[in-house]
Amino acid sequence: MKVTALAGGVGGAKLLVGLQRAVAGSGELAAVVNTGDDAIVYGLHVSPDVDIVTYWLAGVADTERGWGLSGDTFEVVDALGRLGADDWFRLGDRDMATCIYRTDRLRAGATLTAVADEIRRRLQVPTRVLPMSDDPVRTTIACADGRVLDFQEWFVRERCAPEVSDVRFTGMPDATASPGVLDALSDADVVVLCPSNPIVSIGPIVSLPGVRDALREHPRVVAVSPLINGVPLKGPADKLMLAAGLDVSATGVAASYADLCDAFVLDAADHTAPGDVEALGMSVMKTNTIMSTHDASEALARRILEP
Amino acid sequence: MKVTALAGGVGGAKLLVGLQRAVAGSGELAAVVNTGDDAIVYGLHVSPDVDIVTYWLAGVADTERGWGLSGDTFEVVDALGRLGADDWFRLGDRDMATCIYRTDRLRAGATLTAVADEIRRRLQVPTRVLPMSDDPVRTTIACADGRVLDFQEWFVRERCAPEVSDVRFTGMPDATASPGVLDALSDADVVVLCPSNPIVSIGPIVSLPGVRDALREHPRVVAVSPLINGVPLKGPADKLMLAAGLDVSATGVAASYADLCDAFVLDAADHTAPGDVEALGMSVMKTNTIMSTHDASEALARRILEP
C-alpha cells in the first residue's frame, strides 16, 4: 500500500509516526511537508515543519516539548544572545546543526528536496520526506494592529498574541510543487491530510498549483480533524480559522476540505453531529485521535488505512 | 602611550594580553590581526586569528588548548558529522556562534572590521581588534606533492604534514589594509610585531599596500622572536620559514623584518649572538619571552614598552 500524507508540525508528525509503523514492511509512506513556516534565522535556513517531521520519524524528537531534538543543548543560541543577536528563536545546538547543514547545501546549489532527503536518510528515516516546494513560499500574518509579521515572528516571538486579520502566502503565485510531490499524490492508494493546522500547515500545500486538483481527482483522501470540540490540541488553528472566516470546529475544518476529501475522521469525544460533515459529501469515521503514545498514533493510522 | 601590535594566533594573543594589561589606564592598544587564515567552513565565515585574539583579550579563551573558548562544547560539529558534513574543523558551539554571528552580519553588509568591533565590545575587550583587511585574502599552501591547499586544510586537516613548496596570499593584489589599520600604525608610539608566525601571520599583514611603508617610516617598531634556538613554541613557523628560504632561527626572523624593525627581542635562553641581529640594523633586547602566565606576558610587554 502506498500512502502519502500532507503534514505540518507536531500533530502531523505524530500521525506520520503511526503511519510509518502501519506501513512498515508492507507499504510505502511519503510525507509532503509545509515549508511556508520556513524562515531565515541567524542567516540560517530554518525549515521547522520539515525538521520536526523528520525528527519524529527518526525517533529523536523532543516528544515532551513537541519541537526540537530530545536532550538538545542551547549553547549556540545563548552565545548568539550574548553577542547581541535577537535570540527569540530558540534553536537547540543539534537542531542548529541541521539548519547549518541545510543552508550550506542550499548555497552549494542543492534543492530543499535534496537536502531533506539527505537528512532523513542520515537519520535512517524510511519515510520519504518531501518539502512541498523548492520555491520560497512564506506565510505572513497581517495583524489587526496593522503589522505584517513573518509567521515565526507571530508564532514564536509574539506567541500568537496579535489578533490576525489575514494570512498570506508570499511567493505562492510563482511557486510550484516540489519534484515528487505530484507523483506521490497520484501514486498513492490513500492520501491523508494530517491533523495539522488547516490554514498555515495544510493550507500552503493545497494552494500550490496542481495539488488541489490532484486531491480532488484522487479516489481516497482522508482528513483527520485537528480540532476536538472546537479546540486545537496544540497551536493556533482556532485563531487562524477565525481570521479566515471559518467556523472554529471540526465541521469548519471539513468545510474547508469539502472539495478535497472523501472521508473525515472525528475524535471519539467530539460532539459534532456526523451528519453535519456527511452533508459536505464525505464519509465520517469516529475514533480516538489523541496521539499520546506511538501506539495510539499507530492505532489511528491503521483505522485510517482500513479499506 | 599608544601601542599597535601586529598579531596572528596564540603567541600573538598571549603578548596582546600582556600589552593590554601594561597599557591599562594609561594608554591605548590596537591589535592588527591576520585574516589570511580565514575560511568558509560549514558555510560560515571563520576568522581564526581574529577570534583567538579576541577570546584571549576577553579572558574567555581555552588557554590550555590554545584555540577556542574555555569550557566550550561540540554538539553542533558532532551533529554536522552525523549528517555527513566534513567535520575536521572542530569549532566549539560558542565559537561557532561567533562565526554564525559574523556570517549573518557580513551578509547584511557589515565589514569584517565592524563585526570584529561589535564582538570585542560585547565581550568587553578594551583593546581595539582590527582585522588587517576587509577584503578577502586567503593564505594557500602549495605542497611539494603538487596540491594547493587552503591554509586550514594544510594546518588543521593535514596537521601541517605535507611538505611546503610555496606560500601564496590569494587576493592580495586587490586587497587594501582595513580602515583604521594605517591610522593605528601612524598614530602609535610603539608598534609591536608579536611572536607570531612571520610567514603566515605577520607576512600577510605586512604584504598589504601601505603597511610595510608605514612600518619602515615608523620610529619605533619592536619585534619579538617566535623562535627560541630555532624552534617555534607552537605552530609550523619552522616548516614555513624553511619553504620561504629563510634561516630557521631568530636571526632568520630578524632578517625577514630587517627593513621594518628598530628593535628585536630575543628570548633569554636563545643562543643567537646579539651581534648577528644588530648587524641587521636593529637593537637587541634579551628577556624571557615564554608567556606561560598572564604575569609573564605583562612583564614581557612592559619590557618592550620601556623607552
Coordinates of C-alpha atoms in Angstrom, one line a residue:
Chain A
M1 CA 0.0 0.0 0.0
K2 CA 1.3 3.4 -0.9
V3 CA 0.3 6.2 1.5
T4 CA 1.0 9.9 1.0
A5 CA 0.3 12.3 3.9
L6 CA 0.2 16.1 4.0
A7 CA 1.6 17.5 7.2
G8 CA 2.8 20.5 9.1
G9 CA 4.1 20.5 12.7
V10 CA 3.6 18.2 15.7
G11 CA 0.1 16.9 15.1
G12 CA 1.2 15.9 11.6
A13 CA 4.4 14.4 12.9
K14 CA 2.6 12.2 15.4
L15 CA 0.3 10.7 12.8
L16 CA 3.2 10.2 10.4
V17 CA 4.9 8.1 13.1
G18 CA 1.7 6.0 13.3
L19 CA 1.5 5.7 9.5
Q20 CA 5.2 4.8 9.3
R21 CA 4.6 2.0 11.7
A22 CA 1.4 0.9 10.0
V23 CA 3.0 0.6 6.5
A24 CA 6.3 -0.9 7.8
G25 CA 7.3 -3.9 5.7
S26 CA 4.1 -3.8 3.6
G27 CA 3.9 -0.4 2.0
E28 CA 5.5 3.0 1.4
L29 CA 4.9 6.3 3.1
A30 CA 5.7 9.7 1.7
A31 CA 5.2 12.9 3.8
V32 CA 4.5 16.1 1.9
V33 CA 5.5 18.8 4.4
N34 CA 4.7 22.5 4.6
T35 CA 7.5 24.9 4.0
G36 CA 5.5 28.1 4.5
D37 CA 6.9 28.3 8.0
D38 CA 10.5 28.4 6.8
A39 CA 12.5 31.4 7.9
I40 CA 16.0 32.8 7.8
V41 CA 17.2 32.9 11.4
Y42 CA 20.7 33.9 12.3
G43 CA 21.3 33.8 8.5
L44 CA 20.4 30.1 8.5
H45 CA 17.6 28.4 6.6
V46 CA 15.2 27.0 9.2
S47 CA 12.5 24.5 8.0
P48 CA 10.6 24.0 11.2
D49 CA 7.9 21.6 9.8
V50 CA 10.3 19.5 7.7
D51 CA 12.7 19.1 10.6
I52 CA 10.0 18.3 13.2
V53 CA 8.5 15.7 11.0
T54 CA 11.9 14.2 10.3
Y55 CA 12.9 14.2 13.9
W56 CA 9.7 12.5 15.0
L57 CA 10.0 9.9 12.2
A58 CA 13.6 9.3 13.3
G59 CA 12.7 8.9 16.9
V60 CA 14.9 11.7 18.0
A61 CA 12.3 14.4 18.6
D62 CA 11.7 16.0 22.0
T63 CA 8.3 14.5 22.3
E64 CA 7.5 16.3 25.6
R65 CA 8.2 19.8 24.3
G66 CA 7.0 18.9 20.8
W67 CA 9.7 20.8 19.0
G68 CA 13.4 20.2 18.5
L69 CA 15.6 17.3 19.5
S70 CA 15.5 15.2 22.6
G71 CA 18.3 16.2 25.0
D72 CA 19.4 19.0 22.8
T73 CA 21.5 21.8 24.3
F74 CA 21.3 25.6 23.7
E75 CA 25.0 26.8 23.8
V76 CA 24.9 28.4 20.4
V77 CA 21.7 30.4 20.8
D78 CA 22.8 31.6 24.3
A79 CA 26.1 32.7 22.9
L80 CA 24.4 34.5 20.0
G81 CA 22.3 36.3 22.5
R82 CA 25.4 37.4 24.4
L83 CA 26.8 38.7 21.1
G84 CA 23.7 40.9 20.7
A85 CA 21.7 38.8 18.2
D86 CA 17.9 38.6 18.5
D87 CA 17.7 35.2 20.3
W88 CA 13.9 34.7 20.5
F89 CA 14.1 31.8 18.1
R90 CA 15.5 29.1 20.5
L91 CA 17.1 26.6 18.2
G92 CA 18.9 23.8 20.0
D93 CA 22.5 23.1 19.1
R94 CA 21.9 19.9 17.2
D95 CA 18.8 21.4 15.6
M96 CA 21.0 24.3 14.5
A97 CA 23.5 21.8 13.0
T98 CA 20.6 20.7 10.8
C99 CA 20.0 24.3 9.7
I100 CA 23.7 25.0 9.2
Y101 CA 23.9 21.8 7.0
R102 CA 20.8 22.8 5.0
T103 CA 22.0 26.4 4.5
D104 CA 25.4 25.3 3.3
R105 CA 23.9 22.7 0.9
L106 CA 21.4 25.2 -0.5
R107 CA 24.2 27.7 -1.1
A108 CA 26.1 25.0 -3.0
G109 CA 23.0 24.6 -5.3
A110 CA 21.1 21.7 -3.7
T111 CA 17.3 21.9 -3.5
L112 CA 15.3 21.8 -0.3
T113 CA 14.0 18.4 -1.5
A114 CA 17.5 17.0 -2.0
V115 CA 18.6 18.3 1.4
A116 CA 15.6 16.9 3.2
D117 CA 16.2 13.6 1.6
E118 CA 19.9 13.6 2.7
I119 CA 18.9 14.4 6.2
R120 CA 16.2 11.8 6.6
R121 CA 18.5 9.1 5.1
R122 CA 21.3 10.1 7.5
L123 CA 18.7 9.8 10.4
Q124 CA 17.6 6.4 9.0
V125 CA 14.0 7.5 8.4
P126 CA 12.3 5.0 6.0
T127 CA 9.6 7.5 5.1
R128 CA 10.3 9.9 2.2
V129 CA 10.1 13.5 3.5
L130 CA 9.1 15.8 0.6
P131 CA 9.2 19.6 1.3
M132 CA 6.1 20.9 -0.5
S133 CA 8.1 23.2 -2.8
D134 CA 11.7 24.1 -3.6
D135 CA 10.5 27.6 -4.2
P136 CA 10.3 30.2 -1.4
V137 CA 6.7 30.4 0.0
R138 CA 6.5 32.4 3.2
T139 CA 3.4 32.5 5.4
T140 CA 2.9 36.0 6.7
I141 CA 0.4 37.2 9.2
A142 CA -1.4 40.5 8.7
C143 CA -2.3 41.7 12.2
A144 CA -5.3 43.8 13.3
D145 CA -2.8 46.4 14.6
G146 CA -1.6 46.9 11.0
R147 CA 1.7 45.0 11.3
V148 CA 2.6 42.3 8.8
L149 CA 4.7 39.6 10.5
D150 CA 6.6 36.6 9.2
F151 CA 4.9 33.5 10.5
Q152 CA 7.7 32.7 13.0
E153 CA 7.6 36.3 14.3
W154 CA 3.9 36.0 15.1
F155 CA 4.1 32.4 16.2
V156 CA 7.3 32.3 18.3
R157 CA 8.3 35.8 19.1
E158 CA 4.8 37.2 19.7
R159 CA 3.4 33.9 21.0
C160 CA 0.4 34.2 18.7
A161 CA -0.9 37.2 20.7
P162 CA -1.5 39.7 18.0
E163 CA -5.0 39.5 16.5
V164 CA -4.9 38.1 13.0
S165 CA -6.7 39.9 10.2
D166 CA -5.3 37.9 7.3
V167 CA -2.9 35.1 6.4
R168 CA -0.9 35.4 3.2
F169 CA 1.4 33.1 1.4
T170 CA 4.1 35.3 -0.1
G171 CA 5.7 33.8 -3.2
M172 CA 2.8 31.4 -3.9
P173 CA 2.0 32.8 -7.4
D174 CA 5.5 31.8 -8.6
A175 CA 5.8 28.5 -6.6
T176 CA 5.4 25.0 -7.9
A177 CA 5.0 21.8 -6.0
S178 CA 8.4 20.2 -5.5
P179 CA 9.6 17.3 -7.7
G180 CA 7.9 14.2 -6.5
V181 CA 5.0 15.8 -4.7
L182 CA 2.5 15.4 -7.5
D183 CA 3.8 11.9 -8.3
A184 CA 3.5 11.0 -4.6
L185 CA -0.1 12.1 -4.7
S186 CA -1.1 10.4 -7.9
D187 CA 0.8 7.1 -7.0
A188 CA -0.8 6.9 -3.5
D189 CA -3.6 4.4 -2.7
V190 CA -4.6 6.7 0.2
V191 CA -3.9 10.3 0.8
V192 CA -4.0 11.5 4.4
L193 CA -4.5 15.1 5.5
C194 CA -2.9 15.0 8.9
P195 CA -4.4 16.8 11.9
S196 CA -2.3 19.8 11.2
N197 CA -3.3 23.4 11.1
P198 CA -5.7 23.7 8.1
I199 CA -4.7 27.3 7.4
V200 CA -0.9 27.5 7.8
S201 CA 0.1 23.8 7.5
I202 CA -2.2 22.1 5.1
G203 CA -3.3 25.5 3.5
P204 CA 0.0 26.3 1.8
I205 CA 0.4 22.8 0.4
V206 CA -3.1 22.7 -1.2
S207 CA -2.5 26.2 -2.5
L208 CA 0.3 25.0 -4.7
P209 CA -0.6 24.6 -8.4
G210 CA -1.8 21.1 -9.2
V211 CA -2.1 19.9 -5.6
R212 CA -5.8 20.8 -5.0
D213 CA -6.7 19.3 -8.4
A214 CA -4.7 16.1 -7.6
L215 CA -6.6 15.7 -4.3
R216 CA -10.0 16.4 -6.0
E217 CA -9.3 13.7 -8.5
H218 CA -7.9 11.2 -6.0
P219 CA -10.4 8.4 -5.1
R220 CA -9.4 8.2 -1.4
V221 CA -8.4 11.3 0.6
V222 CA -8.9 11.0 4.4
A223 CA -8.6 14.0 6.6
V224 CA -8.2 14.0 10.4
S225 CA -9.7 16.8 12.4
P226 CA -7.1 18.9 14.3
L227 CA -9.9 20.2 16.5
I228 CA -11.8 18.4 19.1
N229 CA -15.0 20.2 20.2
G230 CA -13.7 23.3 18.6
V231 CA -10.3 23.3 20.4
P232 CA -6.9 22.5 18.8
L233 CA -4.8 20.1 20.8
K234 CA -1.8 22.3 20.1
G235 CA -1.2 25.5 18.2
P236 CA -3.2 28.4 17.0
A237 CA -5.6 26.7 14.5
D238 CA -8.6 28.3 16.2
K239 CA -7.3 31.9 15.9
L240 CA -6.3 31.4 12.3
M241 CA -9.6 29.7 11.3
L242 CA -11.5 32.6 12.9
A243 CA -9.4 35.1 10.9
A244 CA -10.2 33.0 7.7
G245 CA -13.9 33.3 8.4
L246 CA -14.2 29.5 9.1
D247 CA -16.4 28.0 11.8
V248 CA -13.9 27.0 14.6
S249 CA -15.0 23.4 14.7
A250 CA -14.4 20.0 13.1
T251 CA -17.2 20.9 10.7
G252 CA -15.4 24.1 9.8
V253 CA -12.3 22.1 9.0
A254 CA -14.3 19.6 7.0
A255 CA -16.0 22.5 5.1
S256 CA -12.6 23.9 4.1
Y257 CA -11.6 20.5 2.8
A258 CA -15.1 19.8 1.2
D259 CA -13.8 19.6 -2.4
L260 CA -10.7 17.6 -1.5
C261 CA -11.8 14.9 1.0
D262 CA -13.6 11.6 0.7
A263 CA -13.6 10.7 4.4
F264 CA -13.2 12.7 7.6
V265 CA -12.0 11.5 11.0
L266 CA -13.7 12.9 14.1
D267 CA -12.4 12.3 17.5
A268 CA -14.4 9.9 19.5
A269 CA -15.1 12.6 22.1
D270 CA -16.2 15.2 19.6
H271 CA -19.8 16.3 19.9
T272 CA -20.0 17.2 16.2
A273 CA -23.0 15.5 14.6
P274 CA -21.6 13.2 11.9
G275 CA -24.5 14.2 9.6
D276 CA -23.1 17.8 9.5
V277 CA -19.9 16.5 8.0
E278 CA -21.6 13.9 5.8
A279 CA -23.7 16.7 4.4
L280 CA -20.4 18.1 2.9
G281 CA -20.1 15.0 0.8
M282 CA -17.7 12.8 2.8
S283 CA -18.0 9.8 5.0
V284 CA -17.2 10.1 8.7
M285 CA -15.1 7.9 10.9
K286 CA -15.2 8.4 14.7
T287 CA -12.2 7.1 16.6
N288 CA -9.6 8.2 19.2
T289 CA -7.4 10.9 17.6
I290 CA -5.4 11.9 20.7
M291 CA -1.9 10.5 19.9
S292 CA -0.4 10.5 23.4
T293 CA 1.7 7.4 22.6
H294 CA 3.2 6.0 19.4
D295 CA 0.8 3.0 19.9
A296 CA -2.1 5.4 19.8
S297 CA -0.7 7.0 16.7
E298 CA -0.4 3.6 15.0
A299 CA -3.9 2.6 16.0
L300 CA -5.3 5.8 14.4
A301 CA -3.2 5.2 11.3
R302 CA -4.4 1.6 11.0
R303 CA -8.0 2.8 11.3
I304 CA -7.5 5.5 8.6
L305 CA -5.9 2.9 6.2
E306 CA -8.7 0.4 6.6
P307 CA -10.3 -0.3 3.2
Chain B
M1 CA 51.0 55.7 25.3
K2 CA 49.5 54.4 22.1
V3 CA 50.6 50.9 21.1
T4 CA 49.7 49.0 17.9
A5 CA 50.6 45.3 17.7
L6 CA 50.5 43.0 14.7
A7 CA 49.4 39.5 15.6
G8 CA 48.3 36.1 14.4
G9 CA 47.3 33.2 16.6
V10 CA 48.2 32.1 20.1
G11 CA 51.6 33.6 20.5
G12 CA 50.3 37.0 19.4
A13 CA 47.3 36.6 21.6
K14 CA 49.4 36.0 24.6
L15 CA 51.6 39.1 24.1
L16 CA 48.4 41.1 23.4
V17 CA 47.1 40.1 26.9
G18 CA 50.3 41.4 28.4
L19 CA 50.2 44.6 26.3
Q20 CA 46.5 45.2 27.3
R21 CA 47.5 44.9 31.0
A22 CA 50.5 47.1 30.5
V23 CA 48.6 50.0 28.9
A24 CA 45.5 49.7 31.1
G25 CA 44.5 53.1 32.4
S26 CA 47.5 54.9 30.9
G27 CA 47.3 54.1 27.2
E28 CA 45.6 52.5 24.2
L29 CA 46.2 49.3 22.4
A30 CA 45.1 48.3 18.9
A31 CA 45.7 44.8 17.6
V32 CA 46.0 44.4 13.8
V33 CA 45.2 40.8 13.2
N34 CA 45.9 38.5 10.2
T35 CA 42.8 37.4 8.2
G36 CA 44.7 35.2 5.7
D37 CA 43.7 32.2 7.8
D38 CA 40.0 33.0 7.3
A39 CA 38.0 30.2 5.8
I40 CA 34.4 29.3 4.9
V41 CA 33.6 26.3 7.0
Y42 CA 30.1 24.7 7.0
G43 CA 29.2 27.9 5.0
L44 CA 30.3 30.1 7.9
H45 CA 32.9 32.7 7.8
V46 CA 35.6 31.6 10.3
S47 CA 38.3 34.2 11.3
P48 CA 40.5 32.0 13.5
D49 CA 43.2 34.7 14.3
V50 CA 40.7 37.5 15.0
D51 CA 38.7 35.2 17.2
I52 CA 41.5 33.7 19.2
V53 CA 42.9 37.2 19.8
T54 CA 39.5 38.5 20.9
Y55 CA 38.9 35.5 23.2
W56 CA 42.3 35.8 24.9
L57 CA 41.9 39.5 25.4
A58 CA 38.4 38.9 26.8
G59 CA 39.7 36.2 29.2
V60 CA 37.5 33.5 27.8
A61 CA 40.0 31.6 25.7
D62 CA 40.8 28.0 26.3
T63 CA 44.4 28.8 27.4
E64 CA 45.3 25.1 27.8
R65 CA 44.4 24.0 24.4
G66 CA 45.3 27.4 22.8
W67 CA 42.3 27.7 20.5
G68 CA 38.6 28.1 21.1
L69 CA 36.7 29.0 24.2
S70 CA 37.2 27.7 27.7
G71 CA 34.6 25.1 28.5
D72 CA 33.1 25.1 25.1
T73 CA 31.1 22.1 23.9
F74 CA 31.0 20.4 20.5
E75 CA 27.4 19.5 20.0
V76 CA 27.0 21.2 16.6
V77 CA 30.1 19.9 15.0
D78 CA 29.3 16.4 16.1
A79 CA 25.8 16.7 14.8
L80 CA 27.2 18.0 11.5
G81 CA 29.4 15.0 11.3
R82 CA 26.5 12.7 11.8
L83 CA 24.7 14.5 8.9
G84 CA 27.6 13.7 6.7
A85 CA 29.4 17.0 6.7
D86 CA 33.2 17.1 6.7
D87 CA 33.8 17.7 10.4
W88 CA 37.6 18.0 10.6
F89 CA 37.3 21.7 11.5
R90 CA 36.3 21.2 15.2
L91 CA 34.6 24.5 16.0
G92 CA 33.1 24.6 19.5
D93 CA 29.5 25.6 20.0
R94 CA 30.1 29.0 21.3
D95 CA 33.0 29.5 18.9
M96 CA 30.5 28.6 16.1
A97 CA 28.0 31.2 17.5
T98 CA 30.7 33.8 16.8
C99 CA 31.0 32.6 13.3
I100 CA 27.3 32.4 12.7
Y101 CA 27.0 36.0 14.0
R102 CA 29.8 37.2 11.8
T103 CA 28.5 35.4 8.7
D104 CA 25.0 36.9 9.2
R105 CA 26.4 40.4 9.8
L106 CA 28.6 40.1 6.7
R107 CA 25.7 39.0 4.6
A108 CA 23.8 42.0 5.9
G109 CA 26.6 44.3 4.5
A110 CA 28.7 44.8 7.6
T111 CA 32.5 44.8 7.2
L112 CA 34.9 42.3 8.9
T113 CA 36.2 45.4 10.8
A114 CA 32.7 46.4 12.0
V115 CA 31.8 42.8 13.1
A116 CA 35.1 42.3 14.9
D117 CA 34.5 45.6 16.8
E118 CA 30.9 44.5 17.7
I119 CA 32.2 41.2 19.1
R120 CA 35.1 42.6 21.1
R121 CA 32.8 45.3 22.6
R122 CA 30.2 42.6 23.5
L123 CA 33.0 40.6 25.2
Q124 CA 34.1 43.8 27.0
V125 CA 37.6 43.8 25.4
P126 CA 39.2 47.3 25.8
T127 CA 41.7 46.7 23.1
R128 CA 40.6 47.6 19.5
V129 CA 40.7 44.4 17.4
L130 CA 41.3 45.4 13.7
P131 CA 41.2 42.7 11.1
M132 CA 44.1 43.5 8.7
S133 CA 41.7 43.9 5.7
D134 CA 38.1 43.8 4.8
D135 CA 39.0 42.3 1.5
P136 CA 39.4 38.5 1.1
V137 CA 43.0 37.5 1.4
R138 CA 43.5 33.7 1.6
T139 CA 46.7 32.0 2.5
T140 CA 47.2 29.0 0.4
I141 CA 49.9 26.3 0.7
A142 CA 51.5 24.9 -2.4
C143 CA 52.7 21.4 -1.4
A144 CA 55.6 19.5 -2.7
D145 CA 53.2 16.8 -3.8
G146 CA 51.6 19.3 -6.2
R147 CA 48.4 20.0 -4.2
V148 CA 47.4 23.6 -3.4
L149 CA 45.6 23.6 -0.1
D150 CA 43.8 26.3 1.8
F151 CA 45.7 27.2 4.9
Q152 CA 43.2 25.5 7.2
E153 CA 43.2 22.4 5.1
W154 CA 47.0 22.2 5.5
F155 CA 47.1 23.3 9.1
V156 CA 44.1 21.6 10.6
R157 CA 43.0 18.8 8.3
E158 CA 46.5 17.6 7.3
R159 CA 48.2 18.7 10.6
C160 CA 51.0 20.5 8.7
A161 CA 52.3 17.2 7.4
P162 CA 52.6 17.9 3.6
E163 CA 55.9 19.4 2.7
V164 CA 55.5 23.0 1.7
S165 CA 57.0 24.3 -1.6
D166 CA 55.4 27.8 -1.6
V167 CA 53.0 30.0 0.4
R168 CA 50.7 32.3 -1.5
F169 CA 48.3 35.0 -0.4
T170 CA 45.3 34.8 -2.8
G171 CA 43.6 38.1 -3.3
M172 CA 46.5 40.2 -2.0
P173 CA 46.9 42.2 -5.2
D174 CA 43.3 43.6 -4.9
A175 CA 43.3 43.9 -1.1
T176 CA 43.8 47.1 1.0
A177 CA 44.5 47.5 4.7
S178 CA 41.3 47.8 6.6
P179 CA 40.1 51.2 7.7
G180 CA 41.9 52.2 10.8
V181 CA 44.9 49.9 10.3
L182 CA 47.1 52.5 8.7
D183 CA 45.9 55.1 11.2
A184 CA 46.6 52.8 14.0
L185 CA 50.2 52.4 12.7
S186 CA 50.9 56.1 12.2
D187 CA 49.3 57.1 15.5
A188 CA 51.2 54.6 17.6
D189 CA 54.1 55.5 19.8
V190 CA 55.3 51.9 19.5
V191 CA 54.5 49.2 17.0
V192 CA 55.0 45.6 18.2
L193 CA 55.4 42.6 15.9
C194 CA 54.1 39.9 18.1
P195 CA 55.9 36.5 18.3
S196 CA 53.5 35.2 15.6
N197 CA 54.4 33.2 12.6
P198 CA 56.5 35.5 10.4
I199 CA 55.3 33.9 7.1
V200 CA 51.5 33.3 7.6
S201 CA 50.6 35.6 10.5
I202 CA 52.8 38.7 10.2
G203 CA 53.5 38.0 6.5
P204 CA 50.0 38.8 5.1
I205 CA 49.7 41.9 7.2
V206 CA 53.0 43.5 6.0
S207 CA 52.2 42.5 2.5
L208 CA 49.2 44.8 2.4
P209 CA 49.8 48.0 0.4
G210 CA 51.0 50.7 2.8
V211 CA 51.7 48.6 5.8
R212 CA 55.4 47.9 5.0
D213 CA 56.0 51.5 4.2
A214 CA 54.3 52.6 7.4
L215 CA 56.5 50.3 9.5
R216 CA 59.6 51.4 7.6
E217 CA 58.9 55.0 8.4
H218 CA 57.8 54.4 12.0
P219 CA 60.5 55.4 14.5
R220 CA 59.9 52.5 17.0
V221 CA 59.0 49.1 15.7
V222 CA 59.8 46.2 18.1
A223 CA 59.6 42.5 17.0
V224 CA 59.6 39.5 19.4
S225 CA 61.1 36.4 18.0
P226 CA 58.7 33.5 17.7
L227 CA 61.6 31.1 17.7
I228 CA 63.9 30.1 20.6
N229 CA 67.0 28.4 19.4
G230 CA 65.4 27.7 16.1
V231 CA 62.2 26.1 17.5
P232 CA 58.8 27.7 17.5
L233 CA 57.0 27.4 20.8
K234 CA 53.8 26.5 18.9
G235 CA 52.8 26.1 15.3
P236 CA 54.6 25.5 12.0
A237 CA 56.8 28.6 11.7
D238 CA 59.9 26.4 11.1
K239 CA 58.4 24.5 8.2
L240 CA 57.1 27.6 6.6
M241 CA 60.3 29.6 7.1
L242 CA 62.2 26.7 5.5
A243 CA 59.9 26.8 2.5
A244 CA 60.4 30.6 2.2
G245 CA 64.2 30.1 2.1
L246 CA 64.8 31.7 5.5
D247 CA 67.2 30.6 8.1
V248 CA 65.1 28.8 10.7
S249 CA 66.4 30.9 13.6
A250 CA 65.7 34.1 15.5
T251 CA 68.3 35.7 13.1
G252 CA 66.2 34.4 10.2
V253 CA 63.1 36.1 11.6
A254 CA 65.1 39.3 12.2
A255 CA 66.4 39.2 8.6
S256 CA 62.9 39.0 7.2
Y257 CA 62.0 42.0 9.3
A258 CA 65.2 43.9 8.7
D259 CA 63.7 46.8 6.8
L260 CA 60.8 47.1 9.3
C261 CA 62.2 46.8 12.7
D262 CA 64.1 49.1 15.1
A263 CA 64.5 46.6 17.9
F264 CA 64.3 42.8 18.2
V265 CA 63.6 40.8 21.3
L266 CA 65.5 37.5 21.8
D267 CA 64.5 35.0 24.4
A268 CA 66.8 35.0 27.4
A269 CA 67.6 31.4 26.7
D270 CA 68.3 31.9 22.9
H271 CA 71.9 31.2 21.9
T272 CA 71.8 33.6 19.0
A273 CA 74.6 36.1 19.1
P274 CA 73.1 39.6 19.6
G275 CA 75.6 40.9 17.2
D276 CA 74.1 38.8 14.4
V277 CA 70.8 40.6 14.8
E278 CA 72.4 44.0 15.5
A279 CA 74.2 43.6 12.2
L280 CA 70.8 43.8 10.5
G281 CA 70.4 47.3 11.8
M282 CA 68.3 46.8 14.9
S283 CA 68.9 46.9 18.6
V284 CA 68.5 43.7 20.6
M285 CA 66.7 43.1 23.9
K286 CA 67.2 39.8 25.7
T287 CA 64.4 38.8 28.1
N288 CA 62.1 35.9 29.0
T289 CA 59.6 35.6 26.1
I290 CA 57.9 32.4 27.3
M291 CA 54.4 33.6 28.3
S292 CA 53.3 30.7 30.5
T293 CA 51.2 33.1 32.6
H294 CA 49.5 36.4 32.1
D295 CA 52.0 37.9 34.5
A296 CA 54.8 36.7 32.3
S297 CA 53.1 38.2 29.3
E298 CA 52.7 41.5 31.1
A299 CA 56.4 41.5 32.2
L300 CA 57.4 41.0 28.5
A301 CA 55.1 43.7 27.4
R302 CA 56.4 46.2 29.9
R303 CA 60.0 45.4 28.8
I304 CA 59.0 46.0 25.2
L305 CA 57.4 49.3 26.0
E306 CA 60.3 50.6 28.0
P307 CA 61.6 53.8 26.4

